[in-house]
Amino acid sequence: MIKKSLITASVLSIFALICAALLGVVNFFTSPVIKAHEEENIKKSISLVCPLYDSNTMDITTNEDSKAKTTYLVSSKETEELLYVIYIVDATGYASTIEMMISVDKDYKITGYKVLSSAETKGDIKSHDFNMIGSNNLDSFDTLAGSTYSSKAVKKCFKLALSYAKEEFEGGQK
Amino acid sequence: MKDNFLKGFFKENPLFTMLLGCCPALAVTTTVENAIGMTLAFTFVVVLSNLFISLININEKIKELIQPVRIAVYIVIIATLVTVVEMLMEAYFPSLYSSLGVFISLITVNCIVLGRAEAYASKNKPLNSIVDGLSMGLGYGMAIIMIAFLREVLGAGSITIWGSAKLSLIPVFNFLRIEPISFFVSSPGAFLVLGLILGVIQAINNKKVLKNKNKRQSKKEVK
Amino acid sequence: MNMAQVITILISTIFIENIILSQFLGICSFLGVSKKRSSAIGMSISVLVVIILATLVTWLLYNYVLVVFDLVYLKTIIFILVIASLVQIIEIIIKKFAPSLYKSLGIYLPLITTNCAILGIALKTVNYGYGFGTMLLYAIGSGIGYFVVMYIFSVIREELEQRNLPKAMKGIPIALVVASILAILFSRYVGIAPKVEDEEEALRETYVIENDIVEDENIIYYDHNYEDLNI
Amino acid sequence: MEKYLVIKGPYLRSADITKRNTSTIMRDVLIALLPSIAFAIYKNVVLVLINGIYSSIYHAIYPIITLILAPLTSLICEAISLWVMKKRGIKTFKDLVEELKVSYGIFPGLFIVLISPTYIPLWVLLVSVAVGEVVGKMLFGGFGQNIFNPALVGRAFMAFTFSSHLGDAYLTSYELTIDAYSAATPLTSYAKAGAASIDIVNNYGGMFNLLIGNYPGALGETSTIAILIGAIYLIIKDVIDWRIPVVYLGTMFFITMIIGFIMGQGLWFPLFQILTGGVAFGAVFMATEPVTSPKTHLGRIMYALLLGELTVLFRLVGNMPEGVATSIVTMNIVGLMINKYVTKLRVEDKLTKKNCYGLVIFLVFFVLLFVYDVVMGVK
């Protein structure tokens, strides 16, 4: 009896191991592609949120100490001056967590933003214009009608990004 | 062989006649593109799982060995295939991957795949099993593409086939002075569309049954 | 996590983001088993128990084993095995210690392994990166949401049995139509949850004030009445 | 034995056997609706024409167009679906007309137009009417078979799908020109206001005007006095049970009064909540629908109690200003359970340990909702 169940258990585990090994092989081939995709996406979104980004004259580094989920620092290659700070921040919306990429320039103005992931059921939050570009004043924030909760989350993202950016630039000056 | 291939489309359509795989049929049918992506992923999984499972079952010794845990073995095989599809899709079709979401992984517990493995592939030859898988996958795909077509045309006023190959019907809507009814791409719309389609199918079946009955009756009378 | 947050997560998972009506998980069992009240209750109690246990175990496994050893890509295969064995163990335990319960729930337990609600919730909690508390509440809320919809549905379907339905709509088609109406209804419950005072938000504000950055008069990046959005 | 007739459902009432039957009942409902319709036409058409403030004549008589087209659409949808489904052996056109006579196809359309914003785009209204009629009524088998109120299914569909069209559609061009009205309906302005204050009532011409109904709102809902006349007629004719509207409005009044007192407001607050929006209309014409409401007195009282609490919940706690439609559709479902339970109680004829669990669950729900309403409703 015990022998029999041991055999079946080992058969099952052999199958599982074979499958896991197979997956490992596939993963070995696909994970670099996925990573490359991610990097390309980041570059693409960075050029979307800061229209003046130029890969020839600017460098992207990440700031690990930042409070934001991810922080990219865009600085000039020549002078090493910090030009843009780009944050990935998130906030809980109506039905899901909204993740946004927001870029703030050295004059402390928002140059662009992009909703990276949102599974909100209502309202087209990804294409709505929140009227925040070129501004740092949340009073000009334009709520998406009918999606109060999602808008609130987006607003919170802006707020977080602006407060992080404030620190970043203030710290830089000191 | 031909019958074996065609059965999944009408006679034994997994969605319309057996009501299997309702979850993705409701969830990913917001655009035709998603439905096509789901069809490809699903067909890939069901064909290969059928193939592997019938291969395993060819050897009597292995068949006997795995008999007590065969469902678990099948599930492991299916889950592996699903993960392969998932990884390939994430690598090469990232936008499709993100819009299909968790429902790619959930092919693992889709009753159709496991059902075919247990009911057909474990008893038949590899070639037949492949044809059976193709038939089921494409038949299911036909059903969900049909639903997606209805929902997208009514709800978003467009037909997205693949990537940028998109046909916008907004001018037609503008001409009629109405807007697409976003209800149909929302979750209640999914239930309603599937319910109405199944109602129509049931009505047709009822009619067929009635006709056969009448035929039999008239035959009896002739006798 | 305070009381208001707990209620908010529960209400949103039970009604607004209902596992069946809005996330489309567990539809097969929902259509198949909701014909009779007793079977609906049996099935949903089993799902409720398994969903909580399975999500808990898989969450722990994912965060403390898979992530640590960089084996995230094995999650589907591991999760489904965990769920299958969990169901087996529960079945054995119930059979041994509560035979009468086993009699009423026993037939539903094997069906649960292939119920996509369980795997779906387990995968969603790790995909969204929920913390421990949120994960637990999410699982509990989803299970209760499943129960609520199954119960309501069984009542409605028992009632529909007595009505003079068109032949074409009998059974599953009318059930789907009712599901559609129910989904509209539940989506209208948005906002009955308490308005959450966001802790992180509060922390952030005190932090800002402590650092004395607020006084720059040209920059109003933080305002007190953003709550007005919350009509 | 003649007293005990064994017939197949639907049982509308014992009236089927005596002089009154469904057709006289539906005629009475139509008569009871007349004051509301007349007032709607007076307010939205006659007054607009007299004051001469309208952009085009089409805009001025728009309410009349909707009042005609919506019931017509609903009737046509009913005819088409009856024809397609071939229910009850309809074979010729004559059969169809006969069937239409007893299936009352105009009512869903009429109710929907009366509880919708006045200036809603025509296609939006007609699509909602068609959905309410077909999905809410015909798919369930037509008159007497539905479990949800068809008109409210249509209205809920409208609110769910076309929310962007609903905002300003309440206002006539006449009302838009007056400053005080610029904040849309009274309930929307209450929802938008930071705190409760009697100014809201004064902005709309005082409590008396709220009673008369000359303020922005849905076509048939605004005039409480006209609805009241209809209600008295229906109660005298024994078409509706007085318990449902009275208990419903009483519960709402009581809870909002408590909330008002906590907020330091006077009696105006509960009155304001009852006089505005669709509460009165819903209480008289929607909640009492014989097919979807419970059949016993006790059941009806339980039903109306929960209904009042739910309306307060959706109005004052939830983020929708109205909430009557949602609460009535919710109670259509809960009503099924109540009905089942109360019938069981009546059969067993006494309260035992075994069958009191339903009452306990009801009481727990009632108290919990009550506390939640009061705690969360305070602004």
mmCIF file of C-alpha atoms in Angstrom, chain A:
data_model
loop_
_atom_site.group_PDB
_atom_site.id
_atom_site.type_symbol
_atom_site.label_atom_id
_atom_site.label_comp_id
_atom_site.label_asym_id
_atom_site.label_seq_id
_atom_site.Cartn_x
_atom_site.Cartn_y
_atom_site.Cartn_z
ATOM 1 C CA MET A 1 0.000 0.000 0.000
ATOM 2 C CA ILE A 2 2.660 2.461 1.091
ATOM 3 C CA LYS A 3 4.862 1.359 -1.760
ATOM 4 C CA LYS A 4 2.069 1.942 -4.228
ATOM 5 C CA SER A 5 1.309 5.434 -3.030
ATOM 6 C CA LEU A 6 5.016 6.203 -2.968
ATOM 7 C CA ILE A 7 5.245 5.184 -6.599
ATOM 8 C CA THR A 8 2.291 7.328 -7.628
ATOM 9 C CA ALA A 9 3.670 10.259 -5.663
ATOM 10 C CA SER A 10 7.034 9.909 -7.322
ATOM 11 C CA VAL A 11 5.403 9.625 -10.745
ATOM 12 C CA LEU A 12 3.538 12.832 -10.130
ATOM 13 C CA SER A 13 6.615 14.619 -8.863
ATOM 14 C CA ILE A 14 8.635 13.399 -11.833
ATOM 15 C CA PHE A 15 6.010 14.868 -14.131
ATOM 16 C CA ALA A 16 5.989 18.103 -12.182
ATOM 17 C CA LEU A 17 9.772 18.310 -12.285
ATOM 18 C CA ILE A 18 9.887 17.688 -16.030
ATOM 19 C CA CYS A 19 7.293 20.390 -16.572
ATOM 20 C CA ALA A 20 9.096 22.800 -14.282
ATOM 21 C CA ALA A 21 12.346 22.168 -16.114
ATOM 22 C CA LEU A 22 10.602 22.793 -19.422
ATOM 23 C CA LEU A 23 9.216 26.041 -18.104
ATOM 24 C CA GLY A 24 12.650 27.011 -16.902
ATOM 25 C CA VAL A 25 13.990 26.522 -20.422
ATOM 26 C CA VAL A 26 11.211 28.588 -21.970
ATOM 27 C CA ASN A 27 11.658 31.224 -19.320
ATOM 28 C CA PHE A 28 15.369 31.350 -20.142
ATOM 29 C CA PHE A 29 14.494 32.352 -23.688
ATOM 30 C CA THR A 30 11.554 34.639 -23.058
ATOM 31 C CA SER A 31 12.638 36.544 -19.953
ATOM 32 C CA PRO A 32 15.329 38.606 -21.769
ATOM 33 C CA VAL A 33 12.759 39.541 -24.393
ATOM 34 C CA ILE A 34 10.261 40.542 -21.716
ATOM 35 C CA LYS A 35 12.913 42.584 -19.944
ATOM 36 C CA ALA A 36 13.925 44.286 -23.172
ATOM 37 C CA HIS A 37 10.285 45.068 -23.795
ATOM 38 C CA GLU A 38 9.951 46.602 -20.404
ATOM 39 C CA GLU A 39 13.016 48.768 -20.891
ATOM 40 C CA GLU A 40 11.833 49.855 -24.294
ATOM 41 C CA ASN A 41 8.435 50.647 -22.849
ATOM 42 C CA ILE A 42 10.033 52.740 -20.150
ATOM 43 C CA LYS A 43 12.039 54.676 -22.706
ATOM 44 C CA LYS A 44 8.963 55.111 -24.834
ATOM 45 C CA SER A 45 6.886 56.328 -21.943
ATOM 46 C CA ILE A 46 9.667 58.633 -20.806
ATOM 47 C CA SER A 47 9.790 60.229 -24.212
ATOM 48 C CA LEU A 48 6.006 60.487 -24.040
ATOM 49 C CA VAL A 49 5.885 62.173 -20.659
ATOM 50 C CA CYS A 50 8.792 64.481 -21.288
ATOM 51 C CA PRO A 51 8.601 65.556 -24.899
ATOM 52 C CA LEU A 52 12.039 67.185 -24.856
ATOM 53 C CA TYR A 53 13.856 63.974 -23.895
ATOM 54 C CA ASP A 54 16.699 63.192 -26.221
ATOM 55 C CA SER A 55 18.652 59.996 -25.737
ATOM 56 C CA ASN A 56 21.803 61.502 -27.294
ATOM 57 C CA THR A 57 22.266 64.286 -24.816
ATOM 58 C CA MET A 58 20.532 62.928 -21.746
ATOM 59 C CA ASP A 59 21.153 60.095 -19.340
ATOM 60 C CA ILE A 60 18.625 58.094 -17.401
ATOM 61 C CA THR A 61 19.476 56.832 -13.958
ATOM 62 C CA THR A 62 17.275 55.382 -11.304
ATOM 63 C CA ASN A 63 17.105 56.646 -7.789
ATOM 64 C CA GLU A 64 16.829 53.762 -5.364
ATOM 65 C CA ASP A 65 16.429 55.883 -2.235
ATOM 66 C CA SER A 66 13.316 57.658 -3.412
ATOM 67 C CA LYS A 67 10.004 57.142 -1.678
ATOM 68 C CA ALA A 68 8.218 56.668 -4.976
ATOM 69 C CA LYS A 69 7.787 53.198 -6.437
ATOM 70 C CA THR A 70 10.327 53.947 -9.142
ATOM 71 C CA THR A 71 12.185 57.129 -9.859
ATOM 72 C CA TYR A 72 14.081 57.978 -13.016
ATOM 73 C CA LEU A 73 16.419 60.912 -13.007
ATOM 74 C CA VAL A 74 17.066 62.459 -16.395
ATOM 75 C CA SER A 75 20.149 64.560 -16.445
ATOM 76 C CA SER A 76 22.191 66.261 -19.104
ATOM 77 C CA LYS A 77 25.226 64.265 -20.301
ATOM 78 C CA GLU A 78 27.477 67.286 -20.466
ATOM 79 C CA THR A 79 26.724 69.308 -17.390
ATOM 80 C CA GLU A 80 25.203 66.502 -15.321
ATOM 81 C CA GLU A 81 22.508 68.911 -14.321
ATOM 82 C CA LEU A 82 19.281 67.310 -13.224
ATOM 83 C CA LEU A 83 16.681 68.162 -15.872
ATOM 84 C CA TYR A 84 13.670 65.954 -15.188
ATOM 85 C CA VAL A 85 12.501 63.650 -12.479
ATOM 86 C CA ILE A 86 10.099 60.955 -13.546
ATOM 87 C CA TYR A 87 8.096 59.063 -10.988
ATOM 88 C CA ILE A 88 5.996 55.985 -11.140
ATOM 89 C CA VAL A 89 3.398 56.394 -8.417
ATOM 90 C CA ASP A 90 0.189 54.585 -7.655
ATOM 91 C CA ALA A 91 -3.039 55.155 -5.802
ATOM 92 C CA THR A 92 -6.171 53.148 -5.229
ATOM 93 C CA GLY A 93 -9.030 54.128 -7.463
ATOM 94 C CA TYR A 94 -12.573 52.966 -7.912
ATOM 95 C CA ALA A 95 -11.886 49.368 -8.736
ATOM 96 C CA SER A 96 -8.160 48.927 -8.977
ATOM 97 C CA THR A 97 -4.802 50.464 -8.357
ATOM 98 C CA ILE A 98 -3.962 53.180 -10.833
ATOM 99 C CA GLU A 99 -0.308 53.420 -11.712
ATOM 100 C CA MET A 100 0.926 56.623 -13.296
ATOM 101 C CA MET A 101 4.136 57.921 -14.707
ATOM 102 C CA ILE A 102 4.583 61.606 -14.079
ATOM 103 C CA SER A 103 7.450 63.781 -15.183
ATOM 104 C CA VAL A 104 8.425 67.002 -13.455
ATOM 105 C CA ASP A 105 11.016 69.352 -14.886
ATOM 106 C CA LYS A 106 13.577 71.429 -13.072
ATOM 107 C CA ASP A 107 11.266 74.463 -13.039
ATOM 108 C CA TYR A 108 8.929 72.354 -10.971
ATOM 109 C CA LYS A 109 6.273 72.055 -13.642
ATOM 110 C CA ILE A 110 4.633 68.873 -14.837
ATOM 111 C CA THR A 111 5.751 68.169 -18.390
ATOM 112 C CA GLY A 112 3.627 65.104 -18.972
ATOM 113 C CA TYR A 113 1.952 62.088 -17.495
ATOM 114 C CA LYS A 114 0.736 58.696 -18.526
ATOM 115 C CA VAL A 115 -1.604 56.228 -16.903
ATOM 116 C CA LEU A 116 0.378 53.004 -17.029
ATOM 117 C CA SER A 117 -2.074 50.511 -15.672
ATOM 118 C CA SER A 118 -5.615 50.816 -14.633
ATOM 119 C CA ALA A 119 -8.438 48.339 -14.677
ATOM 120 C CA GLU A 120 -11.070 50.925 -13.954
ATOM 121 C CA THR A 121 -14.431 49.837 -15.228
ATOM 122 C CA LYS A 122 -15.854 53.238 -15.948
ATOM 123 C CA GLY A 123 -14.536 56.161 -17.876
ATOM 124 C CA ASP A 124 -11.606 56.340 -20.221
ATOM 125 C CA ILE A 125 -9.052 57.412 -17.705
ATOM 126 C CA LYS A 126 -6.123 56.643 -20.005
ATOM 127 C CA SER A 127 -7.003 59.208 -22.634
ATOM 128 C CA HIS A 128 -8.581 61.895 -20.500
ATOM 129 C CA ASP A 129 -6.824 65.256 -20.317
ATOM 130 C CA PHE A 130 -6.468 66.195 -16.669
ATOM 131 C CA ASN A 131 -5.255 69.678 -17.541
ATOM 132 C CA MET A 132 -2.100 69.394 -15.491
ATOM 133 C CA ILE A 133 0.640 69.829 -18.109
ATOM 134 C CA GLY A 134 2.776 72.881 -17.498
ATOM 135 C CA SER A 135 1.314 73.371 -14.088
ATOM 136 C CA ASN A 136 2.091 72.503 -10.514
ATOM 137 C CA ASN A 137 -1.186 73.631 -9.085
ATOM 138 C CA LEU A 138 -3.717 70.979 -8.285
ATOM 139 C CA ASP A 139 -6.504 73.538 -8.505
ATOM 140 C CA SER A 140 -6.345 73.314 -12.270
ATOM 141 C CA PHE A 141 -6.956 69.566 -12.081
ATOM 142 C CA ASP A 142 -9.806 68.596 -14.371
ATOM 143 C CA THR A 143 -11.912 65.750 -12.999
ATOM 144 C CA LEU A 144 -13.128 63.120 -15.409
ATOM 145 C CA ALA A 145 -16.886 63.333 -15.185
ATOM 146 C CA GLY A 146 -18.537 60.166 -13.999
ATOM 147 C CA SER A 147 -15.342 58.675 -12.597
ATOM 148 C CA THR A 148 -14.947 60.529 -9.341
ATOM 149 C CA TYR A 149 -13.032 57.807 -7.581
ATOM 150 C CA SER A 150 -10.619 57.211 -10.420
ATOM 151 C CA SER A 151 -10.031 60.936 -10.762
ATOM 152 C CA LYS A 152 -9.350 61.157 -7.083
ATOM 153 C CA ALA A 153 -6.699 58.482 -7.387
ATOM 154 C CA VAL A 154 -5.125 60.245 -10.353
ATOM 155 C CA LYS A 155 -5.094 63.475 -8.421
ATOM 156 C CA LYS A 156 -3.398 61.722 -5.552
ATOM 157 C CA CYS A 157 -0.740 60.461 -7.958
ATOM 158 C CA PHE A 158 -0.042 64.001 -9.096
ATOM 159 C CA LYS A 159 0.105 65.163 -5.544
ATOM 160 C CA LEU A 160 2.583 62.482 -4.539
ATOM 161 C CA ALA A 161 4.786 63.108 -7.559
ATOM 162 C CA LEU A 162 4.837 66.838 -6.945
ATOM 163 C CA SER A 163 5.770 66.416 -3.324
ATOM 164 C CA TYR A 164 8.552 63.942 -4.166
ATOM 165 C CA ALA A 165 9.864 66.240 -6.855
ATOM 166 C CA LYS A 166 9.895 69.106 -4.435
ATOM 167 C CA GLU A 167 12.180 67.133 -2.161
ATOM 168 C CA GLU A 168 14.374 65.985 -4.996
ATOM 169 C CA PHE A 169 15.071 69.447 -6.326
ATOM 170 C CA GLU A 170 15.335 71.054 -2.921
ATOM 171 C CA GLY A 171 17.815 68.384 -1.900
ATOM 172 C CA GLY A 172 19.787 68.981 -5.076
ATOM 173 C CA GLN A 173 20.188 72.646 -4.373
ATOM 174 C CA LYS A 174 21.547 72.047 -0.944
#
